Coordinates of C-alpha atoms and ligand atoms in Angstrom, one line a residue:
X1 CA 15.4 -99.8 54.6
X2 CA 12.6 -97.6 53.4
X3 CA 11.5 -98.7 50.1
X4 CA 10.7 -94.7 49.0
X5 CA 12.4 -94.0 45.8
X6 CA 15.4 -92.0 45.8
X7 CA 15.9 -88.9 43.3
X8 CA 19.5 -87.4 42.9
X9 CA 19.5 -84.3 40.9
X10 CA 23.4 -83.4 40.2
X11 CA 24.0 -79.8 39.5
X12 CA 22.1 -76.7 40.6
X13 CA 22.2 -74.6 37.5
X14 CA 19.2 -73.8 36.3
X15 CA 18.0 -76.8 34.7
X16 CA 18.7 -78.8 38.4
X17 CA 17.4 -75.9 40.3
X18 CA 13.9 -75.8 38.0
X19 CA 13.6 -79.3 38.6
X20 CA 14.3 -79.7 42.4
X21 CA 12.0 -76.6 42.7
X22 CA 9.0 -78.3 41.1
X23 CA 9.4 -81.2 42.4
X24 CA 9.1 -79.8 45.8
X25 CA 5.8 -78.5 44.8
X26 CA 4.7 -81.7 43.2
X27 CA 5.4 -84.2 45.4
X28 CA 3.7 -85.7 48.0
X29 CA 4.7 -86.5 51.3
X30 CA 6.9 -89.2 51.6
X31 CA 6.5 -89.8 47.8
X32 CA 10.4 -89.6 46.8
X33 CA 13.7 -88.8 48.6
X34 CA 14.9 -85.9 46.8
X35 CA 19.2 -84.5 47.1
X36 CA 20.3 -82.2 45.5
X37 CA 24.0 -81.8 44.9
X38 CA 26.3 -78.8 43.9
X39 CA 29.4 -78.0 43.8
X40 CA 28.9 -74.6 45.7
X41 CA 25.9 -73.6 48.1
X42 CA 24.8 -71.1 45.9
X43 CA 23.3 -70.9 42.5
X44 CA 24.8 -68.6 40.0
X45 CA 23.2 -66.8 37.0
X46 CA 25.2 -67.8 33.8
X47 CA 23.4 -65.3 32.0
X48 CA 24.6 -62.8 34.3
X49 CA 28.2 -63.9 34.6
X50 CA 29.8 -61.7 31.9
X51 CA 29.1 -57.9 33.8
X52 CA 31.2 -59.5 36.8
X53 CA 33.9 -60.5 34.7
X54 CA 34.4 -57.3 33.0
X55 CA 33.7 -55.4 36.7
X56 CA 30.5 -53.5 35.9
X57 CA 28.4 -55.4 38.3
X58 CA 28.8 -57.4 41.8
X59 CA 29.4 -60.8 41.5
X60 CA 26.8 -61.3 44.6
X61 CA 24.2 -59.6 42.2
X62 CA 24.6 -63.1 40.2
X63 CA 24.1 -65.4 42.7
X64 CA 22.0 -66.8 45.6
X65 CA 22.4 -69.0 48.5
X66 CA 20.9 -72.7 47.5
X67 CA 19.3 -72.8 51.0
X68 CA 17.6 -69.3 50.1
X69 CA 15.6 -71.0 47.0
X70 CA 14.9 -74.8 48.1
X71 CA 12.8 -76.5 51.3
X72 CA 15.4 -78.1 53.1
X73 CA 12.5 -80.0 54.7
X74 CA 11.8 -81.4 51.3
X75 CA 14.7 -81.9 49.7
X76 CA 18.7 -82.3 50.8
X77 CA 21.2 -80.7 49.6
X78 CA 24.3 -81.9 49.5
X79 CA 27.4 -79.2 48.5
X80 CA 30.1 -81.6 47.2
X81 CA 31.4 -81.8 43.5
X82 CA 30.6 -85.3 41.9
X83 CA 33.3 -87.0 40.7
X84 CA 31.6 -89.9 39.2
X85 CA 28.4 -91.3 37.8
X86 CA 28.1 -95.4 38.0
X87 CA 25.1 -96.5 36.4
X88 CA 25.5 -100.2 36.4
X89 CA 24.9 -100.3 40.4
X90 CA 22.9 -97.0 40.3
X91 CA 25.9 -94.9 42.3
X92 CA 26.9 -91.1 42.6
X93 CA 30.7 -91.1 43.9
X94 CA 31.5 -87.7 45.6
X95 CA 34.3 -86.1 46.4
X96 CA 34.0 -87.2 50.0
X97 CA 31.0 -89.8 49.7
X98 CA 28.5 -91.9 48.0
X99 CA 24.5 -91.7 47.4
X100 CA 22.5 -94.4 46.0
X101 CA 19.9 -93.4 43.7
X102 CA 16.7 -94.8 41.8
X103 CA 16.2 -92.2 39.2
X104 CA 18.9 -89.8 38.4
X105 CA 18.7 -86.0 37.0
X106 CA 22.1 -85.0 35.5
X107 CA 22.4 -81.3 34.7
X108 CA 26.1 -80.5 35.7
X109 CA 26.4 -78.0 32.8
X110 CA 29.1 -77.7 30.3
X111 CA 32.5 -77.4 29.7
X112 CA 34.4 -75.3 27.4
X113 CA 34.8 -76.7 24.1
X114 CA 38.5 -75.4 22.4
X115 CA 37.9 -77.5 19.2
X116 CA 41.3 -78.2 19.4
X117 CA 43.1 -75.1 19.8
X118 CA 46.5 -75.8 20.9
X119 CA 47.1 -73.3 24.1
X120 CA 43.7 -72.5 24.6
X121 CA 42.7 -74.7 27.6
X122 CA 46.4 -73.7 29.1
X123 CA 46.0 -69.9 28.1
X124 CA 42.9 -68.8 28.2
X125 CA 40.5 -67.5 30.9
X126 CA 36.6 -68.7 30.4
X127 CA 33.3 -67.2 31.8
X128 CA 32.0 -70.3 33.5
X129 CA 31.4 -69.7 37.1
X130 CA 31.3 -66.9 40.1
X131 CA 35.4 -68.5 40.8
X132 CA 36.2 -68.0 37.1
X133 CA 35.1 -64.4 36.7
X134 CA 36.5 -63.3 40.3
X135 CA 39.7 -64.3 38.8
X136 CA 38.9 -62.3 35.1
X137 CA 38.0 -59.1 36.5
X138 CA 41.2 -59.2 39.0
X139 CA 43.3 -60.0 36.0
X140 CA 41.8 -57.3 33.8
X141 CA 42.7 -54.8 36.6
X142 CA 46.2 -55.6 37.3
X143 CA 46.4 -55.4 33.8
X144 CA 46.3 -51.9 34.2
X145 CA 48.8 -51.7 37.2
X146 CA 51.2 -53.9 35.2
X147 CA 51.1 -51.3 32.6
X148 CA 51.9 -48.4 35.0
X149 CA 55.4 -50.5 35.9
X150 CA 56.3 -51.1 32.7
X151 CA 54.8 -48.6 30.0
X152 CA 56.2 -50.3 26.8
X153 CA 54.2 -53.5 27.2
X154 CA 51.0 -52.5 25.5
X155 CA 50.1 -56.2 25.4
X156 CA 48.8 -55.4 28.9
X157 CA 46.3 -53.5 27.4
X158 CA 45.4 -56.0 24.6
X159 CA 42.2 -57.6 24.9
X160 CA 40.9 -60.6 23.6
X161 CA 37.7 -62.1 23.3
X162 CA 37.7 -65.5 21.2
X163 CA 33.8 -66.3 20.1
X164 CA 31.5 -63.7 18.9
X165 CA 28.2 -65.6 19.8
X166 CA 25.8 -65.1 22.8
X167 CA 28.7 -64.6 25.7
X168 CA 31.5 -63.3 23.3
X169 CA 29.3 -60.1 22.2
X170 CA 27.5 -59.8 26.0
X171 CA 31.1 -59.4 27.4
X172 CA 32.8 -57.5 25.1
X173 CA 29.5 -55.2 25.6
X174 CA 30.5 -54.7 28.9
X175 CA 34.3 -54.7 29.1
X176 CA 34.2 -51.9 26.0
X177 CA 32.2 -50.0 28.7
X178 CA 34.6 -50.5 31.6
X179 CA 37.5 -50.2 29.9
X180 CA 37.1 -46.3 29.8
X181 CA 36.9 -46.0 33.3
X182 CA 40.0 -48.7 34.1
X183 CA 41.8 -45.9 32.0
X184 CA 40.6 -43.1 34.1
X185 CA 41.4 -44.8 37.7
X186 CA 44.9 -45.5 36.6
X187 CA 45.9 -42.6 34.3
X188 CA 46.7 -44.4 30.9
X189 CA 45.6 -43.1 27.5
X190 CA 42.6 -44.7 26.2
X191 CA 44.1 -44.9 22.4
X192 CA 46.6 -47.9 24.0
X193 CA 43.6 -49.7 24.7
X194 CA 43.1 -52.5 22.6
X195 CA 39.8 -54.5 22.5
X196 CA 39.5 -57.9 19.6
X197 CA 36.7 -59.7 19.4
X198 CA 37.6 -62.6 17.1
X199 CA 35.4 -65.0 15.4
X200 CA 35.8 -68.0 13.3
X201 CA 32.4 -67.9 11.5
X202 CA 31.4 -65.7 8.7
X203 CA 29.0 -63.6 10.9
X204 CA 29.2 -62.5 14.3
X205 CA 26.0 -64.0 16.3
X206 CA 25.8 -67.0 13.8
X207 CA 22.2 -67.8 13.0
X208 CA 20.9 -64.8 14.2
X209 CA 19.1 -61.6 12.5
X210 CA 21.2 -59.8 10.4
X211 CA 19.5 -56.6 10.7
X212 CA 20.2 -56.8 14.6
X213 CA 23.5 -58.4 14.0
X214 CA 24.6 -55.1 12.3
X215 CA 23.3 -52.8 15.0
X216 CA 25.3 -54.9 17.5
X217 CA 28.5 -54.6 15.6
X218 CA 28.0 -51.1 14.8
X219 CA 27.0 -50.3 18.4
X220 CA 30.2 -52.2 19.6
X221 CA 32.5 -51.1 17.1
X222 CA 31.4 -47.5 18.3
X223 CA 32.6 -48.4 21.6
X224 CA 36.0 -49.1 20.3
X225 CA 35.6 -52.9 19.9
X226 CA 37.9 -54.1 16.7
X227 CA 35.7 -57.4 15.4
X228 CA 37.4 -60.0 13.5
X229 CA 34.8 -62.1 11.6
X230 CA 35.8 -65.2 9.5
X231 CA 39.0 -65.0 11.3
X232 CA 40.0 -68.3 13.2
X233 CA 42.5 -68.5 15.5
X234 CA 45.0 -70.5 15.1
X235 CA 46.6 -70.7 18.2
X236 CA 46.5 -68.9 21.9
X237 CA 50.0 -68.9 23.6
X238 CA 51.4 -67.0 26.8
X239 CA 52.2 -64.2 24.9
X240 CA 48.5 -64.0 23.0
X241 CA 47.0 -65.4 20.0
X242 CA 47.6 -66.3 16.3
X243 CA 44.3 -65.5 13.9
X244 CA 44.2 -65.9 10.0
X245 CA 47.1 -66.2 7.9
X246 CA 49.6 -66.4 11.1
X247 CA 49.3 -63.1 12.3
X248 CA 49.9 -62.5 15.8
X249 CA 48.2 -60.8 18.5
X250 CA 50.1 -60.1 21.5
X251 CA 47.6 -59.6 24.5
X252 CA 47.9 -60.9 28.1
X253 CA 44.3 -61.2 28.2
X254 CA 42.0 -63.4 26.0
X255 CA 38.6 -65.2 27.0
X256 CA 37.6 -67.8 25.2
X257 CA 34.2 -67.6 24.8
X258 CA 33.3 -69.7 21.5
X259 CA 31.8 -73.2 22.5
X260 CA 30.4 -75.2 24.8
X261 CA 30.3 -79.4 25.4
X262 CA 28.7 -81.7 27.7
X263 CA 30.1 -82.8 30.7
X264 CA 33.5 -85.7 30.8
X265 CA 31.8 -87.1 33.7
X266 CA 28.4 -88.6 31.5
X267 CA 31.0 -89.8 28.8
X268 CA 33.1 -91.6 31.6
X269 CA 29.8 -93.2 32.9
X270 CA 29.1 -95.0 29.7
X271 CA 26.2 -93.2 28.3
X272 CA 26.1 -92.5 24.9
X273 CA 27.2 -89.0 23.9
X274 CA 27.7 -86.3 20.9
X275 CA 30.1 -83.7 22.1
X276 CA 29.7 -84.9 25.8
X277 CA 25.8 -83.9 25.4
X278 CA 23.3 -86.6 25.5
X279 CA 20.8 -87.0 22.9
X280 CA 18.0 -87.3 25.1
X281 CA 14.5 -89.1 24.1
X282 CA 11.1 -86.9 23.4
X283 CA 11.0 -87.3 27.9
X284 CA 13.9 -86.2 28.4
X285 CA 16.0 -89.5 29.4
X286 CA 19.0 -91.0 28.6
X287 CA 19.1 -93.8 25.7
X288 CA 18.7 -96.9 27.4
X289 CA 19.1 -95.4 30.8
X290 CA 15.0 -95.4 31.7
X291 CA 15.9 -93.9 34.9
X292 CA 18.3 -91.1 33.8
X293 CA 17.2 -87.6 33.0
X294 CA 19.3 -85.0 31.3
X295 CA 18.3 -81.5 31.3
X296 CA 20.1 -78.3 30.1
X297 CA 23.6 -77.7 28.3
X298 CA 24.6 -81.9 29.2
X299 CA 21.6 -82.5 27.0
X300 CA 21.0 -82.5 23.2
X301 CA 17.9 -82.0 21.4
X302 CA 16.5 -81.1 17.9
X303 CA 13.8 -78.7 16.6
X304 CA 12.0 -80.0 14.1
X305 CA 14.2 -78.7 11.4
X306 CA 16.6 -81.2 12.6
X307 CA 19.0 -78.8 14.0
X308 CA 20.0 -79.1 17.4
X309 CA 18.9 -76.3 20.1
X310 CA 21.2 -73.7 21.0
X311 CA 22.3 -74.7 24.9
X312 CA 20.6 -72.0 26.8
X313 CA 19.0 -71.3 30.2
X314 CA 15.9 -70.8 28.7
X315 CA 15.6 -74.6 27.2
X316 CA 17.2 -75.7 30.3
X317 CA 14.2 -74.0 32.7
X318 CA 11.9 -75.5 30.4
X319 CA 13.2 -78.7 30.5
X320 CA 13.5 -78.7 34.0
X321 CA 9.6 -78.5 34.4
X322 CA 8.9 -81.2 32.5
X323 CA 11.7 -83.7 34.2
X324 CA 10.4 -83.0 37.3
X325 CA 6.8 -83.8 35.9
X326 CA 8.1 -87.0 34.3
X327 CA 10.2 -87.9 37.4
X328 CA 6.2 -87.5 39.4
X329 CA 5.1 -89.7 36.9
X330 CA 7.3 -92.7 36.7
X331 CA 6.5 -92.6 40.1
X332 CA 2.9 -92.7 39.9
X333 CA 3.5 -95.2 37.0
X334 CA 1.5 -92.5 34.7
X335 CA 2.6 -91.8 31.2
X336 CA 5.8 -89.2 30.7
X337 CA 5.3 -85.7 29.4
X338 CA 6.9 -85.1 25.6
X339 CA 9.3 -82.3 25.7
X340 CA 8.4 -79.6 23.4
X341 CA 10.3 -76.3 23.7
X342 CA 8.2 -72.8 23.6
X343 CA 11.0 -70.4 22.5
X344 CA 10.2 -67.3 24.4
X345 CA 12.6 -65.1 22.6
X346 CA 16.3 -64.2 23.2
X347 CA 17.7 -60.7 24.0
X348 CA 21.6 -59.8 23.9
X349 CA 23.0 -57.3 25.5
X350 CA 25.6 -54.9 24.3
X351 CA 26.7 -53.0 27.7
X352 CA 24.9 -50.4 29.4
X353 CA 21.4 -49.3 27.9
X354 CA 22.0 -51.2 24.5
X355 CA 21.1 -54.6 23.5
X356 CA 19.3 -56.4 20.8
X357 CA 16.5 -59.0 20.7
X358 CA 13.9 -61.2 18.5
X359 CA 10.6 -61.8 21.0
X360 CA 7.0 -62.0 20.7
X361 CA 7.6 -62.5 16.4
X362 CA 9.5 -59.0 17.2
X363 CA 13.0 -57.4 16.7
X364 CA 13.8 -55.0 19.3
X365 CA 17.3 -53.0 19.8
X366 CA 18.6 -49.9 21.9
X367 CA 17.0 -49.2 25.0
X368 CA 13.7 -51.1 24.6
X369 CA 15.7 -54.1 24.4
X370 CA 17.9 -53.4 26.9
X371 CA 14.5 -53.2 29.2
X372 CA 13.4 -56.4 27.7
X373 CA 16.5 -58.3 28.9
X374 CA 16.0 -57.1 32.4
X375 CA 12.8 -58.2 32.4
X376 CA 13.8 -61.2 31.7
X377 CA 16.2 -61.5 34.6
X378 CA 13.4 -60.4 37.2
X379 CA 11.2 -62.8 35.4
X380 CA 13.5 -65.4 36.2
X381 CA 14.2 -64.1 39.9
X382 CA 10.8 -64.1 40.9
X383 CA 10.1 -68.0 39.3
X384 CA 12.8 -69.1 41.8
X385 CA 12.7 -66.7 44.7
X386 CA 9.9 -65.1 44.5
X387 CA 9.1 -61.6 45.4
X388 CA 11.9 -61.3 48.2
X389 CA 14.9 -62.8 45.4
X390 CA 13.5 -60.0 43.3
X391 CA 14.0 -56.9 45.7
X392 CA 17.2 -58.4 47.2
X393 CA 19.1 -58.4 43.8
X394 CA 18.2 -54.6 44.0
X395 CA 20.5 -53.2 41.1
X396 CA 17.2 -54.1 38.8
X397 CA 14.8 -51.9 40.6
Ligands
LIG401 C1 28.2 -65.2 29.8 C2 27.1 -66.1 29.4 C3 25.9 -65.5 29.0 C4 24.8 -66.3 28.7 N1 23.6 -65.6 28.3 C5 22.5 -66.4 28.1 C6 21.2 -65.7 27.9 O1 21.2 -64.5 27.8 N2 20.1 -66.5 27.7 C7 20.2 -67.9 27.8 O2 19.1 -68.5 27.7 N3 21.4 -68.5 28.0 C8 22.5 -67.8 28.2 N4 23.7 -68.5 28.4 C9 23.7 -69.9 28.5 C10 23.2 -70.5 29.8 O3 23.8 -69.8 30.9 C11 23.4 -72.0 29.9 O4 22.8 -72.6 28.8 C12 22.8 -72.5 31.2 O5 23.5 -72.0 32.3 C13 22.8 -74.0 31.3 O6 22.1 -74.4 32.5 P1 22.5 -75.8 33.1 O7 21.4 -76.1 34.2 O8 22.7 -76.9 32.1 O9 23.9 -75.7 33.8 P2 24.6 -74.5 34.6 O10 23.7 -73.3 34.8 O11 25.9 -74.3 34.0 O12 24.8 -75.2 36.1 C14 25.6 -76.3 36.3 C15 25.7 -76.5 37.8 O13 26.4 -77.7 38.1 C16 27.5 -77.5 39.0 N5 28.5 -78.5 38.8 C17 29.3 -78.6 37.7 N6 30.1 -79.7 37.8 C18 29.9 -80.2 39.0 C19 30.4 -81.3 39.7 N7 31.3 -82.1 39.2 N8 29.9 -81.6 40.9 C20 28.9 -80.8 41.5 N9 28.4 -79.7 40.8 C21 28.8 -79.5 39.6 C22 27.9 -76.1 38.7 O14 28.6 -75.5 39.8 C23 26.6 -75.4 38.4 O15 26.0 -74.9 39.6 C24 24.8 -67.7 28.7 C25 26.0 -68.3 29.2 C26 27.1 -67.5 29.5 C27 28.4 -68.2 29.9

């Protein structure tokens, strides 16, 4: 038995992918065992997920082979889905085996969170994953070819989006802009089109600018989105939704896109949770778990406001870094990195050519924006592949 520590990073979103990364480039030699496990041998862009679903992009734009990005000759990766995490004899049970680890990076992403909602987690379709939004865009479409069979069921072409934060306003962005052309490919009259976007909280974009919250909506509500703000709903069933004071919606289509929580599996494991997220120490670790890093939307930190930070790529890239530093450390027995996080900005996009965004102390809408979000993806390309990731995803060039 080799006495070389063992470091199991679960999930290769992109606070798992940022740390595996790093760590390859930090560690020695024969320093640490390092596996890597995923549900699927590819990565995929969450940011990116919501032009797939509505069918303005490839869904092989948002994604790229694990084995493309890592150095199988420094770390293993493993492509199972854990199905447990049992810290009392430091164990990872997988769907078809078990790996024994010393320190452990969890950053499995999150779930959907219906607060509740009777029908939603039945009903409702979410943007989580490249499987997920395969199966939205396929739905949308037949949608359309329902219609065609049976003309007086305009619930077919009833759309609804529940959440108008970061992912409710990105999709309904680009579903107002493929809607148009859905209409044209299968000869139905754009005025049946229906498209809600429905939000519980007095604003749309909750927290953000105002100034660029009302471009957004008035940019969106020009591309025939119907926003309805302050409005919870109630209910989703087969045949839709019910919002406000019991009105109904009848739509065969609705995305919840309103919340996210941490993952069952770390509440099941006996760590201590809010919301299935971990509030994590100033290093990134579990409480009372000295071995247990959480990074990304599993984890839970607070600026120095007190309020907690948005669950984001960006924070999870960041925090990846410093796990993977910390991990080198404890290691090295050196003294852990405290987390800070740099907020770098955050740009929204609103479909094709529009979006809106606070960066550099700056507000920026229309088409400026719009740049300033693709820059960001090819930013974060080329930090995990490089040059070649960068030209391969071509649509950006
Ligand atoms: C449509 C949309 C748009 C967004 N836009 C932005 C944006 O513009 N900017 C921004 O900063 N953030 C954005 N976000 C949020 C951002 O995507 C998340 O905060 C980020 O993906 C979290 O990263 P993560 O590493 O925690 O997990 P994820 O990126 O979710 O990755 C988790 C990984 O774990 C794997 N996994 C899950 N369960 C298991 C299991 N049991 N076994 C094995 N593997 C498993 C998954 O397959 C996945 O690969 C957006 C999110 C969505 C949905």
């Amino acid at each position: 038995m080799s006495n070389i520590p063992k470091i199991v990073i679960l999930g290769a979103g992109y606070g798992g992918v940022l740390t595996a990364l790093r760590l390859q480039k930090e560690l020695n030699y024969n320093e640490a065992d390092v596996t890597l496990v995923n549900k699927h041998d590819y990565h995929y862009f969450t940011t990116h997920l919501h032009m797939p679903a509505a069918g303005t992009d490839k869904t092989e734009n948002a994604r790229v082979s694990i084995s493309k990005l890592i150095d199988e000759f420094k770390i293993d990766f493993v492509k199972s889905t854990v199905v447990q995490i049992r810290t009392q004899d430091k164990k990872v049970i997988l769907e078809d085996g078990t790996l024994s680890y010393d320190y452990l990076v969890i950053g499995l992403g999150g779930e959907p969170e219906t607060f509740g909602i009777p029908g939603m987690l039945e009903y409702a379709m979410n943007i989580r994953s490249i499987n997920s939004v395969r199966l939205i865009r396929e739905h949308i479409e037949y949608q359309f070819a329902r219609f065609k069979r049976e003309p007086h069921r305009t619930d077919y072409l009833t759309f609804v989006v529940g959440g108008a934060g970061f992912t409710g306003i990105e999709f309904v962005g680009e579903l107002a802009d493929r809607l148009p052309e859905l209409c044209k490919q299968n000869d139905v009259d754009p005025s049946l089109v229906k498209l809600y976007n429905i939000e519980a909280a007095p604003t749309a974009l909750p927290g953000f600018d105002p100034e660029l919250v009302e471009y957004a909506m008035q940019v969106l509500t020009k591309k025939g989105v119907t926003f309805k703000i302050g409005c919870p709903i109630k209910e989703c069933t087969p045949d839709g939704v019910i919002v406000g004071d019991n009105e109904e919606i009848k739509a065969a289509t609705v995305i919840w896109a309103a919340g996210v929580r941490g993952n069952r599996l770390i509440e099941e494991a006996g760590i201590e949770v809010m919301r299935g997220r971990v509030k994590v120490d100033e290093s990134l670790r579990a409480p009372g778990h000295e071995n247990i890093y959480v990074v990304g939307d599993n984890s839970l930190m607070f600026n120095p406001e007190g309020r907690p930070y948005p669950p984001t790529a960006q924070i999870a890239m960041q925090q990846g870094v410093v796990c993977a530093h910390n991990l080198v450390a404890s290691i090295r027995n050196q003294p852990l990195k405290k987390f800070e996080f740099k907020n770098k900005g955050t740009v929204a996009s609103l479909g094709k050519g529009e979006a809106i965004g606070l960066a550099f102390g700056k507000k920026y809408k229309g088409g400026v924006a719009a740049l300033l979000k693709k820059a960001i993806d090819i930013r974060y390309l080329y930090i995990i592949g490089g040059i070649p990731l960068v030209v391969k995803k071509g649509k950006f060039l």
